[in-house]
Amino acid sequence: MEQSAHTPKMRSEEAIAEFVAATKRFGDVLAADRISFRIRRGEFLSFLGPSGCGKTTALRMLAGFEAPTEGQILIDGQEMGAVPPYRRPVNMVFQHYALFPHMSVEENIGYGLRQRRPRMARADIGLKVRKALETVRLEEFGSRRIWELSGGQQQRVALARAIINEPKILLLDEPMAALDAKLRAEMQRELLDLQRSLGITFILVTHDQEEALSMSDRICIMGKGRIAQVGTPQELYDRPANRYVADFVGRANIFSGEVTSRADGRASVVLPGGQTVLVRDLDGDARAAVEVAVRPEVLSLAAVSEPVAEDHAALPAEVTHRTFLGDHIEYLLRSENLGPLQVLVPRQAERAARGYEVGSRLNVIWSPGSGLVLGPDN
């Protein structure tokens, strides 16, 4: 995996928010199931998972739009059960921005300040609005109407309206879902720059793993209303806790196997078909029947006539698809014993080998320690 474009700075270990066994039911539907974890002050945290996994419910409980059926939500050590959304030190940017089309950009940004009681002086509101416009680089757009702006500019207005109230936590509910791929990448960079300059805690809800991996200090992977794993992008990619996380973060080939020996954090695993591979074994579980994940970029391909290093495993397979991806070539193969396999080959290496055609019989080469024994799913 390429290193994240977001190089996290050191964050405070102090918690700005905490879920304490927070459960949310909607009738018979269990949307959040005993969620417990701490959000660090100043970090960029993402909730990541498929639709219906509980990530938006968690965000809405933090914002105060939903109350936990059981458990607690704390912000800065204060229990939020009786605190309405407008009294919480948070602001939210919604997926569709929720801007007022009949108002100008300046009027949208200053709306929250105009609702404060006691009333702020108009001049003070104007100063804060101008500063917010500068922060999101929209100084020239204050008098425009919302419908005169592009999607990316509207998102910046929504951000300015949220940060003008100086929240301790900014909540982002899939704010880039409606943007095209190029604009989304630009806005991701702008969000990171904004978060670094403001120094406040950002919490993003997304189903886009690349978005979460590239932007986050930590990611909370959710499934079926529960937390599957929390960690840095690299931790989740290199050390997924179970099949669910390995499947959801990046791409992985996953096989069943039998452990024959364990030593020094590694295990020898016999795969279907009899090949033995040496993999990382980090959880210390004594299970014999395991699942093993290996990322497609750590596998390589070789003609069946080529010699294989003694400590490497060779998995015979046939090429079924070859896809050009720019800097990589994606090979899909089928193994008689293991089923489908995916291998990513750097373009330079593929050029040196002159490539392989669909229908070619090859060895998929597995070097020692490339794979990982997965823990059981929750």
mmCIF file of C-alpha atoms in Angstrom:
data_model
loop_
_atom_site.group_PDB
_atom_site.id
_atom_site.type_symbol
_atom_site.label_atom_id
_atom_site.label_comp_id
_atom_site.label_asym_id
_atom_site.label_seq_id
_atom_site.Cartn_x
_atom_site.Cartn_y
_atom_site.Cartn_z
ATOM 1 C CA MET A 1 0.000 0.000 0.000
ATOM 2 C CA GLU A 2 1.243 3.475 -0.805
ATOM 3 C CA GLN A 3 1.880 5.670 2.186
ATOM 4 C CA SER A 4 -1.064 7.874 3.061
ATOM 5 C CA ALA A 5 -0.912 11.410 1.702
ATOM 6 C CA HIS A 6 -1.905 12.476 5.179
ATOM 7 C CA THR A 7 1.143 12.192 7.413
ATOM 8 C CA PRO A 8 -0.383 12.429 10.883
ATOM 9 C CA LYS A 9 1.222 14.718 13.394
ATOM 10 C CA MET A 10 1.415 13.709 17.013
ATOM 11 C CA ARG A 11 -2.045 13.855 18.553
ATOM 12 C CA SER A 12 -3.021 14.294 22.161
ATOM 13 C CA GLU A 13 -3.991 11.058 23.877
ATOM 14 C CA GLU A 14 -6.570 13.062 25.818
ATOM 15 C CA ALA A 15 -10.116 12.143 24.828
ATOM 16 C CA ILE A 16 -12.402 14.887 23.586
ATOM 17 C CA ALA A 17 -15.332 12.492 23.163
ATOM 18 C CA GLU A 18 -16.228 8.997 24.325
ATOM 19 C CA PHE A 19 -18.816 6.358 23.560
ATOM 20 C CA VAL A 20 -19.583 4.271 26.648
ATOM 21 C CA ALA A 21 -21.480 1.070 25.769
ATOM 22 C CA ALA A 22 -23.694 3.205 23.501
ATOM 23 C CA THR A 23 -26.572 1.207 22.006
ATOM 24 C CA LYS A 24 -29.269 2.470 19.648
ATOM 25 C CA ARG A 25 -32.408 0.585 18.667
ATOM 26 C CA PHE A 26 -35.038 1.640 16.146
ATOM 27 C CA GLY A 27 -37.875 -0.702 17.038
ATOM 28 C CA ASP A 28 -36.562 -4.202 16.383
ATOM 29 C CA VAL A 29 -33.526 -2.896 14.475
ATOM 30 C CA LEU A 30 -30.260 -2.766 16.426
ATOM 31 C CA ALA A 31 -28.388 0.089 14.715
ATOM 32 C CA ALA A 32 -25.547 0.455 17.236
ATOM 33 C CA ASP A 33 -24.514 -2.323 19.595
ATOM 34 C CA ARG A 34 -22.576 -1.397 22.771
ATOM 35 C CA ILE A 35 -20.121 0.957 21.057
ATOM 36 C CA SER A 36 -17.253 1.881 23.369
ATOM 37 C CA PHE A 37 -14.188 3.885 22.361
ATOM 38 C CA ARG A 38 -12.463 7.244 22.858
ATOM 39 C CA ILE A 39 -11.907 9.975 20.254
ATOM 40 C CA ARG A 40 -8.668 11.886 20.720
ATOM 41 C CA ARG A 41 -8.495 15.649 20.854
ATOM 42 C CA GLY A 42 -7.320 17.136 17.554
ATOM 43 C CA GLU A 43 -7.385 13.936 15.512
ATOM 44 C CA PHE A 44 -8.987 13.239 12.142
ATOM 45 C CA LEU A 45 -11.100 10.141 12.736
ATOM 46 C CA SER A 46 -13.202 8.319 10.143
ATOM 47 C CA PHE A 47 -16.095 5.944 10.645
ATOM 48 C CA LEU A 48 -15.849 3.490 7.745
ATOM 49 C CA GLY A 49 -18.196 0.728 6.701
ATOM 50 C CA PRO A 50 -20.931 -0.315 4.274
ATOM 51 C CA SER A 51 -24.481 1.023 4.313
ATOM 52 C CA GLY A 52 -26.356 -0.029 7.437
ATOM 53 C CA CYS A 53 -23.222 -0.727 9.509
ATOM 54 C CA GLY A 54 -24.021 1.882 12.182
ATOM 55 C CA LYS A 55 -21.526 4.616 11.281
ATOM 56 C CA THR A 56 -24.099 7.351 10.638
ATOM 57 C CA THR A 57 -26.029 6.363 13.764
ATOM 58 C CA ALA A 58 -22.832 6.802 15.795
ATOM 59 C CA LEU A 59 -22.287 10.243 14.283
ATOM 60 C CA ARG A 60 -25.882 11.311 14.921
ATOM 61 C CA MET A 61 -25.669 10.190 18.559
ATOM 62 C CA LEU A 62 -22.560 12.343 18.959
ATOM 63 C CA ALA A 63 -24.342 15.296 17.339
ATOM 64 C CA GLY A 64 -27.430 14.823 19.504
ATOM 65 C CA PHE A 65 -29.836 14.043 16.659
ATOM 66 C CA GLU A 66 -30.304 10.555 18.140
ATOM 67 C CA ALA A 67 -30.249 9.589 21.807
ATOM 68 C CA PRO A 68 -28.680 6.269 22.844
ATOM 69 C CA THR A 69 -31.212 3.653 23.920
ATOM 70 C CA GLU A 70 -28.587 2.543 26.422
ATOM 71 C CA GLY A 71 -25.135 3.787 27.385
ATOM 72 C CA GLN A 72 -23.605 7.250 27.286
ATOM 73 C CA ILE A 73 -22.016 9.839 24.998
ATOM 74 C CA LEU A 74 -19.448 12.156 26.614
ATOM 75 C CA ILE A 75 -17.892 15.308 25.161
ATOM 76 C CA ASP A 76 -15.030 16.880 27.110
ATOM 77 C CA GLY A 77 -15.958 14.672 30.044
ATOM 78 C CA GLN A 78 -19.569 15.884 30.170
ATOM 79 C CA GLU A 79 -22.402 13.382 29.703
ATOM 80 C CA MET A 80 -24.539 14.556 26.775
ATOM 81 C CA GLY A 81 -27.813 12.734 27.525
ATOM 82 C CA ALA A 82 -29.786 15.860 28.418
ATOM 83 C CA VAL A 83 -27.893 18.280 26.140
ATOM 84 C CA PRO A 84 -29.770 19.186 22.914
ATOM 85 C CA PRO A 85 -27.879 19.390 19.587
ATOM 86 C CA TYR A 86 -27.738 23.188 19.535
ATOM 87 C CA ARG A 87 -26.091 23.236 22.974
ATOM 88 C CA ARG A 88 -23.330 20.760 22.108
ATOM 89 C CA PRO A 89 -19.839 21.993 21.127
ATOM 90 C CA VAL A 90 -20.141 20.294 17.724
ATOM 91 C CA ASN A 91 -21.212 21.279 14.223
ATOM 92 C CA MET A 92 -22.148 19.057 11.322
ATOM 93 C CA VAL A 93 -21.611 19.289 7.565
ATOM 94 C CA PHE A 94 -24.325 17.235 5.880
ATOM 95 C CA GLN A 95 -24.012 15.194 2.692
ATOM 96 C CA HIS A 96 -26.187 17.655 0.755
ATOM 97 C CA TYR A 97 -24.855 20.709 2.652
ATOM 98 C CA ALA A 98 -28.358 21.978 3.722
ATOM 99 C CA LEU A 99 -27.609 25.527 2.533
ATOM 100 C CA PHE A 100 -30.340 28.146 2.151
ATOM 101 C CA PRO A 101 -30.779 28.882 -1.586
ATOM 102 C CA HIS A 102 -32.528 32.231 -0.992
ATOM 103 C CA MET A 103 -29.575 33.573 1.011
ATOM 104 C CA SER A 104 -26.209 34.838 -0.151
ATOM 105 C CA VAL A 105 -22.978 33.050 0.757
ATOM 106 C CA GLU A 106 -22.314 35.563 3.557
ATOM 107 C CA GLU A 107 -25.850 35.188 4.923
ATOM 108 C CA ASN A 108 -25.545 31.388 4.925
ATOM 109 C CA ILE A 109 -22.231 31.469 6.755
ATOM 110 C CA GLY A 110 -23.430 33.944 9.375
ATOM 111 C CA TYR A 111 -26.803 32.285 9.950
ATOM 112 C CA GLY A 112 -25.828 30.498 13.161
ATOM 113 C CA LEU A 113 -24.286 33.633 14.660
ATOM 114 C CA ARG A 114 -27.464 35.592 13.986
ATOM 115 C CA GLN A 115 -29.459 33.041 16.011
ATOM 116 C CA ARG A 116 -27.366 33.476 19.151
ATOM 117 C CA ARG A 117 -28.853 35.016 22.244
ATOM 118 C CA PRO A 118 -27.916 37.530 23.420
ATOM 119 C CA ARG A 119 -27.526 38.912 19.912
ATOM 120 C CA MET A 120 -24.053 39.564 18.525
ATOM 121 C CA ALA A 121 -23.293 42.974 17.087
ATOM 122 C CA ARG A 122 -23.681 43.072 13.307
ATOM 123 C CA ALA A 123 -20.103 44.321 12.910
ATOM 124 C CA ASP A 124 -18.759 41.370 14.926
ATOM 125 C CA ILE A 125 -20.743 38.946 12.806
ATOM 126 C CA GLY A 126 -19.348 40.572 9.663
ATOM 127 C CA LEU A 127 -15.763 40.187 10.910
ATOM 128 C CA LYS A 128 -16.266 36.515 11.697
ATOM 129 C CA VAL A 129 -17.925 35.873 8.329
ATOM 130 C CA ARG A 130 -15.045 37.524 6.460
ATOM 131 C CA LYS A 131 -12.512 35.460 8.419
ATOM 132 C CA ALA A 132 -14.438 32.253 7.644
ATOM 133 C CA LEU A 133 -14.539 33.200 3.935
ATOM 134 C CA GLU A 134 -10.765 33.676 3.992
ATOM 135 C CA THR A 135 -10.268 30.315 5.711
ATOM 136 C CA VAL A 136 -12.108 28.466 2.915
ATOM 137 C CA ARG A 137 -10.721 30.780 0.187
ATOM 138 C CA LEU A 138 -14.033 32.244 -0.922
ATOM 139 C CA GLU A 139 -13.320 35.920 -0.223
ATOM 140 C CA GLU A 140 -14.669 36.996 -3.628
ATOM 141 C CA PHE A 141 -17.909 35.030 -3.372
ATOM 142 C CA GLY A 142 -19.643 36.512 -0.322
ATOM 143 C CA SER A 143 -22.436 38.254 -2.243
ATOM 144 C CA ARG A 144 -23.258 35.334 -4.529
ATOM 145 C CA ARG A 145 -26.294 33.118 -4.227
ATOM 146 C CA ILE A 146 -25.813 29.421 -3.482
ATOM 147 C CA TRP A 147 -27.136 28.312 -6.865
ATOM 148 C CA GLU A 148 -24.397 30.362 -8.553
ATOM 149 C CA LEU A 149 -21.658 28.194 -7.005
ATOM 150 C CA SER A 150 -20.093 24.910 -8.069
ATOM 151 C CA GLY A 151 -20.442 21.782 -5.932
ATOM 152 C CA GLY A 152 -16.975 22.254 -4.462
ATOM 153 C CA GLN A 153 -17.668 25.904 -3.627
ATOM 154 C CA GLN A 154 -20.960 24.967 -1.954
ATOM 155 C CA GLN A 155 -19.097 22.453 0.174
ATOM 156 C CA ARG A 156 -16.701 25.188 1.285
ATOM 157 C CA VAL A 157 -19.643 27.394 2.251
ATOM 158 C CA ALA A 158 -21.032 24.533 4.358
ATOM 159 C CA LEU A 159 -17.638 24.141 6.018
ATOM 160 C CA ALA A 160 -17.368 27.866 6.694
ATOM 161 C CA ARG A 161 -20.849 27.902 8.242
ATOM 162 C CA ALA A 162 -19.818 25.012 10.495
ATOM 163 C CA ILE A 163 -16.447 26.359 11.646
ATOM 164 C CA ILE A 164 -17.614 29.936 12.258
ATOM 165 C CA ASN A 165 -19.162 28.787 15.555
ATOM 166 C CA GLU A 166 -15.735 27.471 16.663
ATOM 167 C CA PRO A 167 -16.884 23.942 17.536
ATOM 168 C CA LYS A 168 -14.683 21.546 19.442
ATOM 169 C CA ILE A 169 -15.673 18.783 17.015
ATOM 170 C CA LEU A 170 -16.619 19.040 13.339
ATOM 171 C CA LEU A 171 -18.807 16.182 12.086
ATOM 172 C CA LEU A 172 -18.764 15.349 8.371
ATOM 173 C CA ASP A 173 -21.527 13.092 7.031
ATOM 174 C CA GLU A 174 -20.214 11.887 3.637
ATOM 175 C CA PRO A 175 -19.745 15.507 2.503
ATOM 176 C CA MET A 176 -17.972 14.558 -0.743
ATOM 177 C CA ALA A 177 -20.327 11.832 -1.946
ATOM 178 C CA ALA A 178 -21.903 14.059 -4.624
ATOM 179 C CA LEU A 179 -18.602 15.317 -6.072
ATOM 180 C CA ASP A 180 -16.849 13.857 -9.115
ATOM 181 C CA ALA A 181 -13.605 11.947 -8.597
ATOM 182 C CA LYS A 182 -11.209 14.792 -9.446
ATOM 183 C CA LEU A 183 -13.037 17.394 -7.358
ATOM 184 C CA ARG A 184 -13.353 14.894 -4.499
ATOM 185 C CA ALA A 185 -9.567 14.451 -4.418
ATOM 186 C CA GLU A 186 -9.078 18.234 -4.374
ATOM 187 C CA MET A 187 -11.599 18.667 -1.563
ATOM 188 C CA GLN A 188 -9.958 15.902 0.471
ATOM 189 C CA ARG A 189 -6.688 17.827 0.378
ATOM 190 C CA GLU A 190 -8.468 21.064 1.287
ATOM 191 C CA LEU A 191 -10.216 19.391 4.216
ATOM 192 C CA LEU A 192 -6.889 18.123 5.531
ATOM 193 C CA ASP A 193 -5.315 21.568 5.200
ATOM 194 C CA LEU A 194 -8.296 23.091 6.999
ATOM 195 C CA GLN A 195 -8.163 20.568 9.817
ATOM 196 C CA ARG A 196 -4.444 21.137 10.320
ATOM 197 C CA SER A 197 -4.839 24.911 10.364
ATOM 198 C CA LEU A 198 -7.786 24.878 12.778
ATOM 199 C CA GLY A 199 -6.476 22.094 15.030
ATOM 200 C CA ILE A 200 -9.970 20.897 15.943
ATOM 201 C CA THR A 201 -11.224 17.325 15.908
ATOM 202 C CA PHE A 202 -12.728 16.193 12.591
ATOM 203 C CA ILE A 203 -14.956 13.102 12.441
ATOM 204 C CA LEU A 204 -15.846 11.820 8.982
ATOM 205 C CA VAL A 205 -18.446 9.225 8.039
ATOM 206 C CA THR A 206 -17.705 7.522 4.721
ATOM 207 C CA HIS A 207 -18.159 4.236 2.869
ATOM 208 C CA ASP A 208 -15.165 5.071 0.626
ATOM 209 C CA GLN A 209 -12.112 3.224 1.914
ATOM 210 C CA GLU A 210 -9.634 5.230 -0.166
ATOM 211 C CA GLU A 211 -11.053 8.434 1.268
ATOM 212 C CA ALA A 212 -10.687 7.134 4.815
ATOM 213 C CA LEU A 213 -7.202 5.705 4.257
ATOM 214 C CA SER A 214 -5.828 8.898 2.704
ATOM 215 C CA MET A 215 -7.284 11.369 5.222
ATOM 216 C CA SER A 216 -7.481 9.789 8.652
ATOM 217 C CA ASP A 217 -5.219 9.644 11.673
ATOM 218 C CA ARG A 218 -7.355 6.695 12.792
ATOM 219 C CA ILE A 219 -10.245 4.751 11.285
ATOM 220 C CA CYS A 220 -13.086 3.025 13.116
ATOM 221 C CA ILE A 221 -14.286 0.094 10.980
ATOM 222 C CA MET A 222 -17.921 -0.753 11.692
ATOM 223 C CA GLY A 223 -20.117 -3.701 10.798
ATOM 224 C CA LYS A 224 -23.580 -4.762 11.950
ATOM 225 C CA GLY A 225 -23.680 -1.943 14.479
ATOM 226 C CA ARG A 226 -20.403 -2.951 16.131
ATOM 227 C CA ILE A 227 -16.812 -1.784 16.016
ATOM 228 C CA ALA A 228 -14.763 -4.326 14.072
ATOM 229 C CA GLN A 229 -11.394 -2.600 14.579
ATOM 230 C CA VAL A 230 -9.936 0.839 15.333
ATOM 231 C CA GLY A 231 -6.459 1.776 14.175
ATOM 232 C CA THR A 232 -4.285 3.891 11.925
ATOM 233 C CA PRO A 233 -4.684 3.330 8.174
ATOM 234 C CA GLN A 234 -1.415 1.380 8.079
ATOM 235 C CA GLU A 235 -2.384 -0.776 11.069
ATOM 236 C CA LEU A 236 -5.709 -1.696 9.491
ATOM 237 C CA TYR A 237 -4.108 -2.472 6.144
ATOM 238 C CA ASP A 238 -1.118 -4.425 7.448
ATOM 239 C CA ARG A 239 -2.785 -6.066 10.459
ATOM 240 C CA PRO A 240 -6.536 -6.515 9.828
ATOM 241 C CA ALA A 241 -8.142 -8.171 12.828
ATOM 242 C CA ASN A 242 -10.382 -10.509 10.849
ATOM 243 C CA ARG A 243 -11.780 -11.364 7.433
ATOM 244 C CA TYR A 244 -14.344 -8.548 7.542
ATOM 245 C CA VAL A 245 -11.652 -5.885 7.984
ATOM 246 C CA ALA A 246 -9.256 -7.509 5.493
ATOM 247 C CA ASP A 247 -12.048 -7.621 2.910
ATOM 248 C CA PHE A 248 -13.168 -4.048 3.536
ATOM 249 C CA VAL A 249 -9.801 -2.272 3.732
ATOM 250 C CA GLY A 250 -7.939 -2.656 0.477
ATOM 251 C CA ARG A 251 -7.996 -5.897 -1.501
ATOM 252 C CA ALA A 252 -6.991 -9.289 -0.198
ATOM 253 C CA ASN A 253 -6.774 -12.914 -1.277
ATOM 254 C CA ILE A 254 -8.186 -14.984 1.579
ATOM 255 C CA PHE A 255 -7.711 -18.730 1.945
ATOM 256 C CA SER A 256 -8.564 -21.396 4.481
ATOM 257 C CA GLY A 257 -5.718 -23.486 5.840
ATOM 258 C CA GLU A 258 -4.375 -25.702 8.617
ATOM 259 C CA VAL A 259 -1.583 -24.581 10.935
ATOM 260 C CA THR A 260 1.135 -27.200 11.289
ATOM 261 C CA SER A 261 3.566 -25.211 13.478
ATOM 262 C CA ARG A 262 4.018 -21.847 15.167
ATOM 263 C CA ALA A 263 7.173 -20.014 16.270
ATOM 264 C CA ASP A 264 8.432 -16.450 16.702
ATOM 265 C CA GLY A 265 5.264 -14.767 15.448
ATOM 266 C CA ARG A 266 5.027 -16.926 12.328
ATOM 267 C CA ALA A 267 2.992 -19.962 11.368
ATOM 268 C CA SER A 268 3.362 -22.668 8.739
ATOM 269 C CA VAL A 269 -0.015 -23.131 7.062
ATOM 270 C CA VAL A 270 -1.000 -25.844 4.625
ATOM 271 C CA LEU A 271 -3.388 -24.504 1.993
ATOM 272 C CA PRO A 272 -5.926 -26.580 0.026
ATOM 273 C CA GLY A 273 -3.884 -28.479 -2.549
ATOM 274 C CA GLY A 274 -1.013 -29.146 -0.155
ATOM 275 C CA GLN A 275 1.156 -26.027 -0.553
ATOM 276 C CA THR A 276 2.757 -24.836 2.680
ATOM 277 C CA VAL A 277 3.174 -21.099 3.223
ATOM 278 C CA LEU A 278 4.905 -19.224 6.024
ATOM 279 C CA VAL A 279 2.759 -16.350 7.299
ATOM 280 C CA ARG A 280 2.683 -13.808 10.117
ATOM 281 C CA ASP A 281 0.780 -15.018 13.180
ATOM 282 C CA LEU A 282 0.194 -12.068 15.481
ATOM 283 C CA ASP A 283 -2.804 -12.909 17.654
ATOM 284 C CA GLY A 284 -1.327 -15.923 19.464
ATOM 285 C CA ASP A 285 -4.529 -17.915 18.969
ATOM 286 C CA ALA A 286 -4.080 -21.667 19.187
ATOM 287 C CA ARG A 287 -6.591 -22.486 16.423
ATOM 288 C CA ALA A 288 -5.481 -25.063 13.873
ATOM 289 C CA ALA A 289 -8.100 -24.207 11.230
ATOM 290 C CA VAL A 290 -7.477 -20.587 10.173
ATOM 291 C CA GLU A 291 -8.019 -18.094 7.405
ATOM 292 C CA VAL A 292 -5.004 -16.409 5.835
ATOM 293 C CA ALA A 293 -5.013 -13.072 3.954
ATOM 294 C CA VAL A 294 -2.372 -11.930 1.492
ATOM 295 C CA ARG A 295 -2.459 -8.609 -0.327
ATOM 296 C CA PRO A 296 -2.300 -8.846 -4.147
ATOM 297 C CA GLU A 297 0.703 -6.504 -4.448
ATOM 298 C CA VAL A 298 2.991 -8.781 -2.383
ATOM 299 C CA LEU A 299 2.456 -11.759 -4.679
ATOM 300 C CA SER A 300 4.426 -12.131 -7.908
ATOM 301 C CA LEU A 301 4.114 -14.171 -11.085
ATOM 302 C CA ALA A 302 6.561 -16.491 -12.832
ATOM 303 C CA ALA A 303 6.473 -18.916 -15.721
ATOM 304 C CA VAL A 304 6.137 -22.536 -14.577
ATOM 305 C CA SER A 305 9.576 -23.239 -16.076
ATOM 306 C CA GLU A 306 11.301 -20.650 -13.866
ATOM 307 C CA PRO A 307 13.041 -21.881 -10.678
ATOM 308 C CA VAL A 308 11.448 -20.929 -7.359
ATOM 309 C CA ALA A 309 13.462 -20.010 -4.254
ATOM 310 C CA GLU A 310 13.503 -22.791 -1.686
ATOM 311 C CA ASP A 311 11.686 -20.801 0.995
ATOM 312 C CA HIS A 312 9.005 -19.501 -1.412
ATOM 313 C CA ALA A 313 5.725 -21.218 -2.261
ATOM 314 C CA ALA A 314 4.541 -21.631 -5.869
ATOM 315 C CA LEU A 315 0.780 -21.756 -6.414
ATOM 316 C CA PRO A 316 -0.144 -22.959 -9.938
ATOM 317 C CA ALA A 317 -2.882 -20.905 -11.609
ATOM 318 C CA GLU A 318 -4.233 -19.786 -14.986
ATOM 319 C CA VAL A 319 -4.651 -16.148 -16.056
ATOM 320 C CA THR A 320 -8.335 -15.315 -16.629
ATOM 321 C CA HIS A 321 -8.146 -11.501 -16.901
ATOM 322 C CA ARG A 322 -5.437 -8.899 -17.423
ATOM 323 C CA THR A 323 -6.345 -5.253 -16.709
ATOM 324 C CA PHE A 324 -4.171 -2.192 -17.312
ATOM 325 C CA LEU A 325 -4.396 0.188 -14.310
ATOM 326 C CA GLY A 326 -1.735 2.738 -15.249
ATOM 327 C CA ASP A 327 1.080 2.183 -12.774
ATOM 328 C CA HIS A 328 0.048 -1.449 -12.158
ATOM 329 C CA ILE A 329 -1.292 -4.391 -14.111
ATOM 330 C CA GLU A 330 -4.021 -6.401 -12.400
ATOM 331 C CA TYR A 331 -4.013 -10.126 -13.056
ATOM 332 C CA LEU A 332 -6.957 -12.289 -12.115
ATOM 333 C CA LEU A 333 -6.113 -15.980 -12.038
ATOM 334 C CA ARG A 334 -7.868 -19.202 -11.147
ATOM 335 C CA SER A 335 -6.234 -21.929 -9.095
ATOM 336 C CA GLU A 336 -7.696 -25.421 -9.213
ATOM 337 C CA ASN A 337 -7.354 -25.759 -5.453
ATOM 338 C CA LEU A 338 -7.626 -22.166 -4.192
ATOM 339 C CA GLY A 339 -10.145 -20.634 -6.588
ATOM 340 C CA PRO A 340 -9.741 -17.002 -7.780
ATOM 341 C CA LEU A 341 -6.496 -15.115 -7.130
ATOM 342 C CA GLN A 342 -5.626 -11.473 -7.648
ATOM 343 C CA VAL A 343 -2.081 -10.226 -8.274
ATOM 344 C CA LEU A 344 -0.970 -6.618 -8.832
ATOM 345 C CA VAL A 345 2.268 -6.287 -10.790
ATOM 346 C CA PRO A 346 4.097 -2.930 -11.065
ATOM 347 C CA ARG A 347 4.173 -1.792 -14.676
ATOM 348 C CA GLN A 348 7.970 -1.699 -14.755
ATOM 349 C CA ALA A 349 8.223 -5.299 -13.542
ATOM 350 C CA GLU A 350 5.558 -6.328 -16.035
ATOM 351 C CA ARG A 351 7.524 -4.750 -18.865
ATOM 352 C CA ALA A 352 10.647 -6.656 -17.822
ATOM 353 C CA ALA A 353 8.709 -9.923 -17.895
ATOM 354 C CA ARG A 354 6.978 -8.872 -21.156
ATOM 355 C CA GLY A 355 3.615 -9.587 -19.607
ATOM 356 C CA TYR A 356 1.409 -12.654 -19.565
ATOM 357 C CA GLU A 357 -1.605 -13.312 -21.737
ATOM 358 C CA VAL A 358 -5.027 -14.590 -20.731
ATOM 359 C CA GLY A 359 -4.867 -18.379 -20.651
ATOM 360 C CA SER A 360 -1.216 -18.519 -19.549
ATOM 361 C CA ARG A 361 -0.355 -21.145 -16.929
ATOM 362 C CA LEU A 362 1.814 -19.534 -14.263
ATOM 363 C CA ASN A 363 3.124 -19.906 -10.755
ATOM 364 C CA VAL A 364 1.903 -17.357 -8.219
ATOM 365 C CA ILE A 365 4.920 -16.825 -5.963
ATOM 366 C CA TRP A 366 4.371 -16.367 -2.228
ATOM 367 C CA SER A 367 7.404 -15.181 -0.244
ATOM 368 C CA PRO A 368 7.805 -16.024 3.478
ATOM 369 C CA GLY A 369 5.783 -13.825 5.815
ATOM 370 C CA SER A 370 3.707 -12.233 3.050
ATOM 371 C CA GLY A 371 0.376 -13.356 4.475
ATOM 372 C CA LEU A 372 -1.316 -12.957 7.841
ATOM 373 C CA VAL A 373 -3.381 -15.311 9.979
ATOM 374 C CA LEU A 374 -6.739 -13.600 10.517
ATOM 375 C CA GLY A 375 -8.556 -13.595 13.825
ATOM 376 C CA PRO A 376 -12.144 -14.858 14.043
ATOM 377 C CA ASP A 377 -14.941 -12.480 13.015
ATOM 378 C CA ASN A 378 -16.870 -10.957 15.895
#
